[in-house]
Short mmCIF file of C-alpha atoms and ligand atoms in Angstrom, two decimals:
data_model
loop_
_atom_site.label_atom_id
_atom_site.label_comp_id
_atom_site.label_asym_id
_atom_site.label_seq_id
_atom_site.Cartn_x
_atom_site.Cartn_y
_atom_site.Cartn_z
CA UNK A 1 -0.91 20.67 10.07
CA UNK A 2 1.75 23.16 11.07
CA UNK A 3 5.31 22.24 11.86
CA UNK A 4 8.25 23.68 13.73
CA UNK A 5 10.44 25.43 11.23
CA UNK A 6 13.56 24.05 12.84
CA UNK A 7 16.37 22.19 11.10
CA UNK A 8 16.27 18.41 10.98
CA UNK A 9 18.98 15.88 10.15
CA UNK A 10 19.21 12.13 9.66
CA UNK A 11 21.41 9.43 8.21
CA UNK A 12 19.62 8.54 4.96
CA UNK A 13 21.56 5.41 4.04
CA UNK A 14 20.95 2.05 5.75
CA UNK A 15 22.71 1.07 8.93
CA UNK A 16 25.80 -0.98 8.14
CA UNK A 17 28.95 -0.88 6.00
CA UNK A 18 28.93 0.74 2.58
CA UNK A 19 31.17 2.74 0.28
CA UNK A 20 29.20 5.93 0.83
CA UNK A 21 26.90 7.13 3.59
CA UNK A 22 24.53 10.07 3.21
CA UNK A 23 23.34 12.54 5.82
CA UNK A 24 20.48 14.84 4.99
CA UNK A 25 19.86 18.19 6.64
CA UNK A 26 16.77 20.31 5.98
CA UNK A 27 15.66 23.65 7.40
CA UNK A 28 16.73 27.28 7.81
CA UNK A 29 20.07 26.46 9.51
CA UNK A 30 21.28 24.09 6.77
CA UNK A 31 23.64 26.56 5.09
CA UNK A 32 25.11 27.69 8.41
CA UNK A 33 25.66 24.04 9.38
CA UNK A 34 27.36 23.39 6.01
CA UNK A 35 29.66 26.36 6.61
CA UNK A 36 30.46 25.15 10.14
CA UNK A 37 31.34 21.70 8.82
CA UNK A 38 33.49 22.71 5.84
CA UNK A 39 34.48 26.36 6.39
CA UNK A 40 33.29 26.88 2.83
CA UNK A 41 30.53 29.03 1.39
CA UNK A 42 28.30 26.70 -0.57
CA UNK A 43 26.95 27.27 -4.02
CA UNK A 44 23.51 25.82 -4.81
CA UNK A 45 23.44 22.60 -6.83
CA UNK A 46 27.23 22.30 -6.92
CA UNK A 47 28.96 19.27 -5.44
CA UNK A 48 31.76 20.58 -3.24
CA UNK A 49 34.54 18.25 -2.14
CA UNK A 50 35.66 19.09 1.35
CA UNK A 51 36.91 17.92 4.71
CA UNK A 52 34.19 17.70 7.35
CA UNK A 53 35.51 19.28 10.55
CA UNK A 54 34.65 18.23 14.09
CA UNK A 55 34.31 20.40 17.18
CA UNK A 56 38.08 20.74 17.78
CA UNK A 57 38.67 21.57 14.10
CA UNK A 58 39.99 18.10 13.38
CA UNK A 59 38.73 16.40 10.19
CA UNK A 60 36.25 13.66 11.06
CA UNK A 61 35.65 12.64 7.44
CA UNK A 62 35.87 14.00 3.91
CA UNK A 63 33.47 13.81 1.04
CA UNK A 64 30.95 15.71 -1.03
CA UNK A 65 28.47 18.29 0.07
CA UNK A 66 25.57 19.43 -2.08
CA UNK A 67 23.34 22.41 -1.28
CA UNK A 68 19.78 22.67 -2.60
CA UNK A 69 18.44 26.18 -2.06
CA UNK A 70 14.78 26.55 -1.09
CA UNK A 71 12.25 26.20 -2.66
CA UNK A 72 14.06 24.02 -5.23
CA UNK A 73 14.61 21.06 -2.95
CA UNK A 74 12.77 17.90 -1.97
CA UNK A 75 11.30 19.46 1.18
CA UNK A 76 10.95 22.97 -0.23
CA UNK A 77 13.41 24.13 2.48
CA UNK A 78 17.19 24.67 2.34
CA UNK A 79 18.77 21.22 2.22
CA UNK A 80 22.37 20.07 2.45
CA UNK A 81 23.35 16.52 1.69
CA UNK A 82 26.65 15.17 2.98
CA UNK A 83 28.19 12.19 1.29
CA UNK A 84 30.77 10.71 3.60
CA UNK A 85 32.13 7.22 4.10
CA UNK A 86 29.49 4.62 4.79
CA UNK A 87 30.50 3.20 8.16
CA UNK A 88 28.35 3.33 11.26
CA UNK A 89 30.88 5.13 13.44
CA UNK A 90 31.77 7.74 10.79
CA UNK A 91 28.11 8.42 10.06
CA UNK A 92 27.26 8.75 13.74
CA UNK A 93 30.18 11.15 14.34
CA UNK A 94 29.04 13.29 11.40
CA UNK A 95 25.41 13.30 12.53
CA UNK A 96 26.48 14.22 16.06
CA UNK A 97 28.47 17.17 14.69
CA UNK A 98 25.53 18.32 12.55
CA UNK A 99 23.30 18.20 15.62
CA UNK A 100 25.91 20.11 17.62
CA UNK A 101 25.82 22.81 14.93
CA UNK A 102 22.07 23.31 15.46
CA UNK A 103 20.03 20.54 13.82
CA UNK A 104 17.85 18.00 15.57
CA UNK A 105 17.43 14.30 14.75
CA UNK A 106 14.55 13.91 12.26
CA UNK A 107 11.57 11.69 12.99
CA UNK A 108 10.67 8.88 10.56
CA UNK A 109 9.22 10.34 7.36
CA UNK A 110 9.77 13.94 8.51
CA UNK A 111 11.49 15.02 5.28
CA UNK A 112 8.56 13.69 3.21
CA UNK A 113 6.11 15.25 5.65
CA UNK A 114 7.74 18.66 5.14
CA UNK A 115 7.64 18.10 1.36
CA UNK A 116 3.89 17.47 1.70
CA UNK A 117 3.30 20.46 3.98
CA UNK A 118 5.21 22.71 1.57
CA UNK A 119 3.09 21.46 -1.37
CA UNK A 120 6.03 19.79 -3.12
CA UNK A 121 4.12 16.49 -3.23
CA UNK A 122 0.61 15.40 -2.32
CA UNK A 123 -0.30 12.60 0.05
CA UNK A 124 -0.53 9.82 -2.56
CA UNK A 125 2.95 10.77 -3.78
CA UNK A 126 4.31 10.73 -0.22
CA UNK A 127 2.79 7.30 0.30
CA UNK A 128 4.28 6.15 -3.01
CA UNK A 129 7.77 7.03 -1.72
CA UNK A 130 7.31 4.68 1.24
CA UNK A 131 5.80 2.03 -1.05
CA UNK A 132 8.70 2.30 -3.48
CA UNK A 133 11.20 1.75 -0.70
CA UNK A 134 9.19 -1.20 0.65
CA UNK A 135 8.41 -2.76 -2.77
CA UNK A 136 8.54 -6.54 -2.69
CA UNK A 137 8.55 -7.02 -6.47
CA UNK A 138 9.59 -5.17 -9.62
CA UNK A 139 5.93 -4.72 -10.57
CA UNK A 140 5.19 -3.11 -7.20
CA UNK A 141 8.24 -0.84 -7.55
CA UNK A 142 7.23 0.33 -11.05
CA UNK A 143 3.67 0.93 -9.88
CA UNK A 144 5.02 3.04 -6.97
CA UNK A 145 7.07 5.15 -9.37
CA UNK A 146 3.92 5.80 -11.42
CA UNK A 147 2.12 7.00 -8.28
CA UNK A 148 5.14 9.05 -7.28
CA UNK A 149 5.11 10.79 -10.64
CA UNK A 150 1.53 11.79 -9.95
CA UNK A 151 -0.47 9.44 -12.21
CA UNK A 152 -2.82 8.46 -9.43
CA UNK A 153 -3.19 12.05 -8.19
CA UNK A 154 -4.00 13.20 -11.74
CA UNK A 155 -6.90 10.76 -11.94
CA UNK A 156 -8.26 11.93 -8.61
CA UNK A 157 -7.76 15.60 -9.52
CA UNK A 158 -9.54 15.33 -12.85
CA UNK A 159 -12.43 13.65 -11.07
CA UNK A 160 -12.44 16.45 -8.51
CA UNK A 161 -12.61 18.98 -11.38
CA UNK A 162 -15.76 17.28 -12.72
CA UNK A 163 -17.28 17.21 -9.27
CA UNK A 164 -16.58 20.90 -8.74
CA UNK A 165 -18.10 21.71 -12.14
CA UNK A 166 -21.32 19.93 -11.16
CA UNK A 167 -21.30 21.64 -7.77
CA UNK A 168 -21.01 25.06 -9.37
CA UNK A 169 -23.94 24.31 -11.69
CA UNK A 170 -26.11 23.04 -8.85
CA UNK A 171 -25.22 25.89 -6.55
CA UNK A 172 -26.35 28.32 -9.22
CA UNK A 173 -29.81 26.83 -8.68
CA UNK A 174 -29.55 27.44 -4.96
CA UNK A 175 -31.01 30.91 -5.38
CA UNK A 176 -34.36 29.15 -5.52
CA UNK A 177 -33.96 26.45 -2.85
CA UNK A 178 -37.67 25.96 -2.27
CA UNK A 179 -38.14 24.90 -5.91
CA UNK A 180 -37.07 21.60 -7.43
CA UNK A 181 -34.17 21.64 -9.87
CA UNK A 182 -35.27 23.17 -13.15
CA UNK A 183 -36.32 20.55 -15.66
CA UNK A 184 -34.10 21.93 -18.42
CA UNK A 185 -31.04 21.64 -16.17
CA UNK A 186 -31.98 18.27 -14.76
CA UNK A 187 -30.86 16.17 -17.75
CA UNK A 188 -27.46 17.84 -17.84
CA UNK A 189 -26.95 17.28 -14.10
CA UNK A 190 -28.01 13.64 -14.34
CA UNK A 191 -25.59 13.11 -17.17
CA UNK A 192 -22.66 14.64 -15.28
CA UNK A 193 -23.45 12.73 -12.08
CA UNK A 194 -23.55 9.43 -13.99
CA UNK A 195 -20.23 10.23 -15.64
CA UNK A 196 -18.64 10.89 -12.25
CA UNK A 197 -20.01 7.61 -10.89
CA UNK A 198 -18.59 5.74 -13.89
CA UNK A 199 -15.18 7.34 -13.38
CA UNK A 200 -15.28 6.44 -9.69
CA UNK A 201 -15.94 2.78 -10.57
CA UNK A 202 -13.06 2.76 -13.04
CA UNK A 203 -10.65 4.28 -10.55
CA UNK A 204 -11.78 1.84 -7.87
CA UNK A 205 -10.76 -1.13 -10.07
CA UNK A 206 -7.26 0.30 -10.52
CA UNK A 207 -6.96 1.21 -6.86
CA UNK A 208 -7.87 -2.32 -5.74
CA UNK A 209 -5.07 -3.69 -7.94
CA UNK A 210 -2.73 -1.07 -6.56
CA UNK A 211 -3.54 -2.01 -2.97
CA UNK A 212 -2.87 -5.68 -3.73
CA UNK A 213 0.50 -4.67 -5.17
CA UNK A 214 1.59 -2.47 -2.29
CA UNK A 215 0.05 -4.22 0.70
CA UNK A 216 0.28 -7.79 -0.57
CA UNK A 217 -2.58 -10.21 -1.18
CA UNK A 218 -3.62 -12.09 1.98
CA UNK A 219 -3.72 -15.81 1.15
CA UNK A 220 -4.80 -18.31 3.80
CA UNK A 221 -4.06 -22.01 3.44
CA UNK A 222 -6.73 -24.13 5.01
CA UNK A 223 -7.98 -27.73 4.94
CA UNK A 224 -8.03 -30.88 7.03
CA UNK A 225 -5.03 -31.89 9.13
CA UNK A 226 -2.28 -33.51 7.06
CA UNK A 227 -3.66 -32.19 3.75
CA UNK A 228 -0.19 -30.75 3.07
CA UNK A 229 -0.80 -27.06 3.89
CA UNK A 230 2.59 -26.52 5.50
CA UNK A 231 4.31 -28.40 2.67
CA UNK A 232 2.59 -26.10 0.16
CA UNK A 233 3.49 -22.98 2.17
CA UNK A 234 7.14 -24.01 2.12
CA UNK A 235 7.00 -24.80 -1.60
CA UNK A 236 5.43 -21.40 -2.43
CA UNK A 237 7.87 -19.49 -0.24
CA UNK A 238 10.86 -21.66 -1.15
CA UNK A 239 11.67 -22.00 2.55
CA UNK A 240 11.08 -24.38 5.40
CA UNK A 241 9.34 -21.87 7.64
CA UNK A 242 6.47 -24.18 8.54
CA UNK A 243 7.00 -27.53 10.26
CA UNK A 244 5.95 -30.57 8.21
CA UNK A 245 5.36 -34.02 9.76
CA UNK A 246 3.03 -36.91 9.03
CA UNK A 247 1.32 -36.33 12.39
CA UNK A 248 -2.10 -34.69 11.91
CA UNK A 249 -2.31 -31.47 13.91
CA UNK A 250 1.36 -30.43 13.46
CA UNK A 251 0.60 -26.77 12.83
CA UNK A 252 -1.14 -25.13 15.78
CA UNK A 253 -0.53 -21.38 15.42
CA UNK A 254 -0.79 -19.22 12.29
CA UNK A 255 2.56 -19.20 10.43
CA UNK A 256 3.14 -16.17 8.18
CA UNK A 257 5.57 -15.66 5.31
CA UNK A 258 5.79 -13.33 2.30
CA UNK A 259 6.31 -14.53 -1.26
CA UNK A 260 6.22 -12.92 -4.70
CA UNK A 261 4.11 -15.07 -7.02
CA UNK A 262 4.00 -14.13 -10.72
CA UNK A 263 5.07 -10.60 -9.81
CA UNK A 264 2.39 -10.16 -7.15
CA UNK A 265 3.40 -9.93 -3.48
CA UNK A 266 1.44 -12.34 -1.27
CA UNK A 267 1.21 -12.60 2.49
CA UNK A 268 0.77 -16.34 2.96
CA UNK A 269 -0.68 -17.77 6.16
CA UNK A 270 -0.46 -21.44 7.07
CA UNK A 271 -3.06 -22.49 9.62
CA UNK A 272 -4.01 -25.37 11.88
CA UNK A 273 -5.87 -28.21 10.13
CA UNK A 274 -9.65 -27.98 10.43
CA UNK A 275 -11.07 -30.63 12.76
CA UNK A 276 -12.73 -30.92 16.19
CA UNK A 277 -10.12 -29.54 18.60
CA UNK A 278 -8.41 -32.22 20.66
CA UNK A 279 -7.27 -29.77 23.35
CA UNK A 280 -7.14 -26.12 24.36
CA UNK A 281 -4.07 -25.31 22.27
CA UNK A 282 -5.70 -26.68 19.15
CA UNK A 283 -8.94 -24.84 19.91
CA UNK A 284 -7.04 -21.53 20.13
CA UNK A 285 -5.20 -22.39 16.89
CA UNK A 286 -8.50 -23.00 15.12
CA UNK A 287 -9.91 -19.71 16.45
CA UNK A 288 -6.90 -17.85 15.05
CA UNK A 289 -7.23 -19.71 11.76
CA UNK A 290 -10.85 -18.60 11.33
CA UNK A 291 -9.93 -15.00 12.17
CA UNK A 292 -7.31 -15.04 9.38
CA UNK A 293 -9.81 -16.62 6.99
CA UNK A 294 -12.27 -13.79 7.70
CA UNK A 295 -9.65 -11.15 6.86
CA UNK A 296 -8.09 -12.88 3.85
CA UNK A 297 -8.41 -12.04 0.16
CA UNK A 298 -8.04 -15.64 -1.05
CA UNK A 299 -8.79 -18.87 0.83
CA UNK A 300 -6.90 -21.83 -0.61
CA UNK A 301 -8.56 -25.03 0.64
CA UNK A 302 -6.24 -27.97 0.22
CA UNK A 303 -7.75 -31.45 -0.17
CA UNK A 304 -5.71 -34.64 0.22
CA UNK A 305 -6.83 -36.67 -2.82
CA UNK A 306 -5.21 -39.84 -1.53
CA UNK A 307 -7.88 -39.83 1.19
CA UNK A 308 -10.79 -39.43 -1.21
CA UNK A 309 -13.00 -41.97 -2.90
CA UNK A 310 -14.27 -41.66 -6.45
CA UNK A 311 -16.57 -40.51 -7.94
CA UNK A 312 -15.01 -37.12 -7.23
CA UNK A 313 -17.73 -35.17 -9.08
CA UNK A 314 -20.16 -35.60 -6.21
CA UNK A 315 -17.70 -35.09 -3.38
CA UNK A 316 -18.89 -32.36 -1.01
CA UNK A 317 -15.20 -31.72 -0.24
CA UNK A 318 -14.76 -30.28 -3.71
CA UNK A 319 -17.49 -27.66 -3.42
CA UNK A 320 -16.46 -24.08 -2.74
CA UNK A 321 -18.53 -22.26 -0.12
CA UNK A 322 -17.10 -18.79 -0.42
CA UNK A 323 -16.35 -16.73 -3.56
CA UNK A 324 -12.84 -16.14 -2.21
CA UNK A 325 -12.27 -19.87 -1.96
CA UNK A 326 -10.07 -21.89 -4.30
CA UNK A 327 -10.03 -25.68 -3.96
CA UNK A 328 -6.77 -27.42 -4.73
CA UNK A 329 -6.23 -31.21 -4.73
CA UNK A 330 -2.88 -32.19 -3.25
CA UNK A 331 -0.76 -35.37 -3.23
CA UNK A 332 -1.55 -36.39 -6.82
CA UNK A 333 1.77 -38.22 -6.81
CA UNK A 334 0.10 -40.82 -4.57
CA UNK A 335 -2.91 -41.42 -6.77
CA UNK A 336 -2.87 -43.07 -10.17
CA UNK A 337 -5.47 -42.70 -12.94
CA UNK A 338 -7.12 -39.82 -11.20
CA UNK A 339 -10.48 -38.78 -12.62
CA UNK A 340 -10.85 -35.44 -10.96
CA UNK A 341 -13.02 -33.03 -12.99
CA UNK A 342 -10.78 -30.83 -15.12
CA UNK A 343 -11.64 -27.53 -13.48
CA UNK A 344 -9.95 -28.57 -10.25
CA UNK A 345 -6.31 -27.79 -9.77
CA UNK A 346 -4.23 -30.83 -8.94
CA UNK A 347 -0.79 -30.47 -7.41
CA UNK A 348 1.85 -32.26 -5.46
CA UNK A 349 3.42 -30.07 -2.82
CA UNK A 350 6.06 -32.77 -2.53
CA UNK A 351 7.20 -33.14 -6.16
CA UNK A 352 6.24 -29.65 -7.30
CA UNK A 353 3.89 -30.92 -10.00
CA UNK A 354 1.14 -28.42 -10.89
CA UNK A 355 2.69 -25.61 -8.84
CA UNK A 356 3.35 -23.33 -11.84
CA UNK A 357 -0.29 -23.54 -12.86
CA UNK A 358 -1.37 -22.90 -9.28
CA UNK A 359 0.83 -19.79 -9.09
CA UNK A 360 -0.69 -18.49 -12.32
CA UNK A 361 -4.22 -19.07 -10.99
CA UNK A 362 -3.34 -17.37 -7.71
CA UNK A 363 -2.14 -14.21 -9.43
CA UNK A 364 -5.28 -14.21 -11.61
CA UNK A 365 -7.51 -14.65 -8.58
CA UNK A 366 -5.69 -11.74 -6.92
CA UNK A 367 -7.12 -9.61 -9.72
CA UNK A 368 -3.74 -8.82 -11.22
CA UNK A 369 -3.27 -10.92 -14.33
CA UNK A 370 -0.01 -9.18 -15.06
CA UNK A 371 0.75 -5.92 -13.36
CA UNK A 372 -0.05 -3.67 -16.28
CA UNK A 373 1.46 -0.39 -17.25
CA UNK A 374 -1.69 1.23 -15.88
CA UNK A 375 -1.35 0.06 -12.31
CA UNK A 376 -0.28 2.50 -9.63
CA UNK A 377 0.20 1.74 -5.95
CA UNK A 378 -2.59 2.54 -3.59
CA UNK A 379 -3.66 1.85 -0.04
CA UNK A 380 -6.76 0.63 1.75
CA UNK A 381 -7.50 4.16 2.95
CA UNK A 382 -7.82 5.24 -0.70
CA UNK A 383 -10.40 2.51 -1.35
CA UNK A 384 -12.37 3.59 1.73
CA UNK A 385 -12.37 7.23 0.65
CA UNK A 386 -13.39 6.41 -2.94
CA UNK A 387 -16.15 4.04 -1.79
CA UNK A 388 -17.48 6.69 0.58
CA UNK A 389 -17.40 9.27 -2.22
CA UNK A 390 -19.34 6.83 -4.38
CA UNK A 391 -22.09 6.56 -1.76
CA UNK A 392 -22.49 10.34 -1.57
CA UNK A 393 -22.50 10.57 -5.37
CA UNK A 394 -25.16 7.84 -5.63
CA UNK A 395 -27.30 9.78 -3.18
CA UNK A 396 -26.73 13.00 -5.15
CA UNK A 397 -27.63 11.24 -8.39
CA UNK A 398 -30.86 9.83 -6.88
CA UNK A 399 -31.78 13.27 -5.55
CA UNK A 400 -31.24 14.86 -8.95
CA UNK A 401 -33.41 12.22 -10.56
CA UNK A 402 -36.19 12.53 -7.94
CA UNK A 403 -36.07 15.59 -8.54
CA UNK A 404 -35.64 17.33 -5.23
CA UNK A 405 -34.49 20.60 -3.81
CA UNK A 406 -31.03 21.69 -5.07
CA UNK A 407 -29.72 22.37 -1.57
CA UNK A 408 -29.98 18.65 -0.72
CA UNK A 409 -28.03 17.77 -3.86
CA UNK A 410 -25.47 20.50 -3.12
CA UNK A 411 -24.84 19.04 0.34
CA UNK A 412 -24.17 15.53 -1.04
CA UNK A 413 -21.82 16.98 -3.65
CA UNK A 414 -19.98 18.95 -0.99
CA UNK A 415 -19.50 15.76 1.01
CA UNK A 416 -18.37 13.89 -2.14
CA UNK A 417 -15.73 16.50 -2.84
CA UNK A 418 -14.54 16.58 0.76
CA UNK A 419 -14.26 12.78 0.95
CA UNK A 420 -12.45 12.43 -2.36
CA UNK A 421 -10.01 15.19 -1.38
CA UNK A 422 -8.86 13.00 1.50
CA UNK A 423 -7.06 10.80 -1.03
CA UNK A 424 -4.56 13.46 -2.08
CA UNK A 425 -4.54 15.07 1.35
CA UNK A 426 -6.26 18.35 0.53
CA UNK A 427 -8.61 17.59 3.43
CA UNK A 428 -6.85 15.47 6.01
CA UNK A 429 -6.66 15.34 9.76
CA UNK A 430 -3.42 15.64 11.74
CA UNK A 431 -4.05 12.12 13.07
CA UNK A 432 -4.12 10.66 9.58
CA UNK A 433 -0.92 12.48 8.61
CA UNK A 434 0.82 11.32 11.78
CA UNK A 435 -0.19 7.74 11.07
CA UNK A 436 1.04 7.85 7.48
CA UNK A 437 4.42 9.42 8.11
CA UNK A 438 5.35 7.51 11.25
CA UNK A 439 5.60 4.34 9.15
CA UNK A 440 8.32 5.82 6.95
CA UNK A 441 11.97 5.10 7.48
CA UNK A 442 14.28 7.64 9.10
CA UNK A 443 15.95 9.98 6.59
CA UNK A 444 13.06 9.94 4.12
N1 GTP B 1 3.22 -37.90 -1.15
C1 GTP B 1 2.96 -36.67 -0.76
N2 GTP B 1 3.03 -36.34 0.52
C2 GTP B 1 2.76 -35.09 0.89
C3 GTP B 1 2.42 -34.09 -0.06
N3 GTP B 1 2.21 -32.93 0.60
C4 GTP B 1 2.41 -33.19 1.91
N4 GTP B 1 2.75 -34.48 2.08
C5 GTP B 1 3.04 -35.17 3.35
O1 GTP B 1 1.86 -35.13 4.14
C6 GTP B 1 2.20 -35.01 5.53
C7 GTP B 1 1.49 -33.82 6.12
O2 GTP B 1 2.02 -32.65 5.53
P1 GTP B 1 1.92 -31.21 6.20
O3 GTP B 1 2.41 -30.24 5.20
O4 GTP B 1 2.52 -31.21 7.55
O5 GTP B 1 0.33 -31.11 6.33
P2 GTP B 1 -0.54 -29.98 7.04
O6 GTP B 1 -1.77 -29.81 6.23
O7 GTP B 1 0.26 -28.76 7.30
O8 GTP B 1 -0.92 -30.69 8.39
P3 GTP B 1 -1.34 -30.04 9.81
O9 GTP B 1 -0.38 -28.95 10.14
O10 GTP B 1 -1.23 -31.19 10.74
O11 GTP B 1 -2.74 -29.56 9.67
C8 GTP B 1 3.73 -34.93 5.58
O12 GTP B 1 4.23 -36.22 5.85
C9 GTP B 1 4.10 -34.48 4.17
O13 GTP B 1 5.39 -34.91 3.79
C10 GTP B 1 2.36 -34.47 -1.44
O14 GTP B 1 2.07 -33.68 -2.34
N5 GTP B 1 2.64 -35.78 -1.72
MG1 MG B 2 0.77 -27.85 9.00
#
């Protein structure tokens, strides 16, 4: 991806009132713009206090200006950072002046995109910046910092090194493509291929945890009408987002809310109670509910125990049908001497009883017992790339074992390397880059 080597500028601090507001400028005209604003020649990495002058030489603000000379800057280009007063009008006047002096308003994520294009960071690090800013919990933030510092990239790069080593060995055999791989080499190749597959599996485990941390675990609440789904949603989110009444069929559409449970961000979805639809609205609600269930990571099926008859052991209501499903018995405050088998969770969405245990179980089911020091943030696209790499590696491994012609193995290894390189962005399409950076905030 090539980019216009023009100079970009943006307000980097959030919109609103604050003690300080920051404007970032990056590109070849930065120094000239700094001079135009302050009438001062800037020294790299020195904070210069100055007035910031407007078009008619009047001061429009005063503050600090710092110059980072290329390539020792975030983007790898000349950067100036203005620290003025953090009010909307002041910031907009300053930005306007910077644009007048030759910069253009930056697009979302354009600074990070330039950092990527100038090899200052790779794609996983760029994504980690956005994840860090969007972190919904401390665990997610710490995991983003680990990705930003390159821990995730290092794992991918060391795997790529192994892959390249195997490729070089196999390609040496390509001089004799009509023959099978030499028997003496075969064992060594098999060994290396197996090692790469093992590493891929290990990384995949960590990446899945990372995705849950950065994208949030999708949790759908389902069950019969009046089971208490909306009450539970409100209890988990500590809000009253979802309407609760004693009329069955209160919730018709999918109600969404985010909550951090035991350090793990969840996207919770309350749905319409499962029953034969009474009318068109309810039928549409049920259709939406099943679509969310299909896409979810965890299905929490809530059962109203006050409506059940013992013996509970044989109740079909308490049998999970899907590995993602978790059955939870609600309204235990209404039932005395309950003899529910111990492995079922019993709660009261009303009194809060059993909710701590439920939260613990939810974070365990999400696959993140406690966000460990080894977790880094990751995205679904990383999982897809690693899974695809795994398929090519499996094929390569089978071909080596067969044994078959080295050029077939070489092709699978080439594809493995290409697919895995997508993670760090060494092989990536302009479309993918556009999609990643457009979701960043302005000024980053
Ligand atoms: N005693 C008791 N009542 C509860 C509990 N949880 C929910 N309720 C009551 O049960 C009724 C139904 O609760 P909702 O949360 O609206 O149930 P729902 O599953 O969302 O129902 P629909 O949206 O109609 O499918 C309300 O009157 C709640 O106050 C509980 O743990 N104990
Ligand atoms: Mg409801």
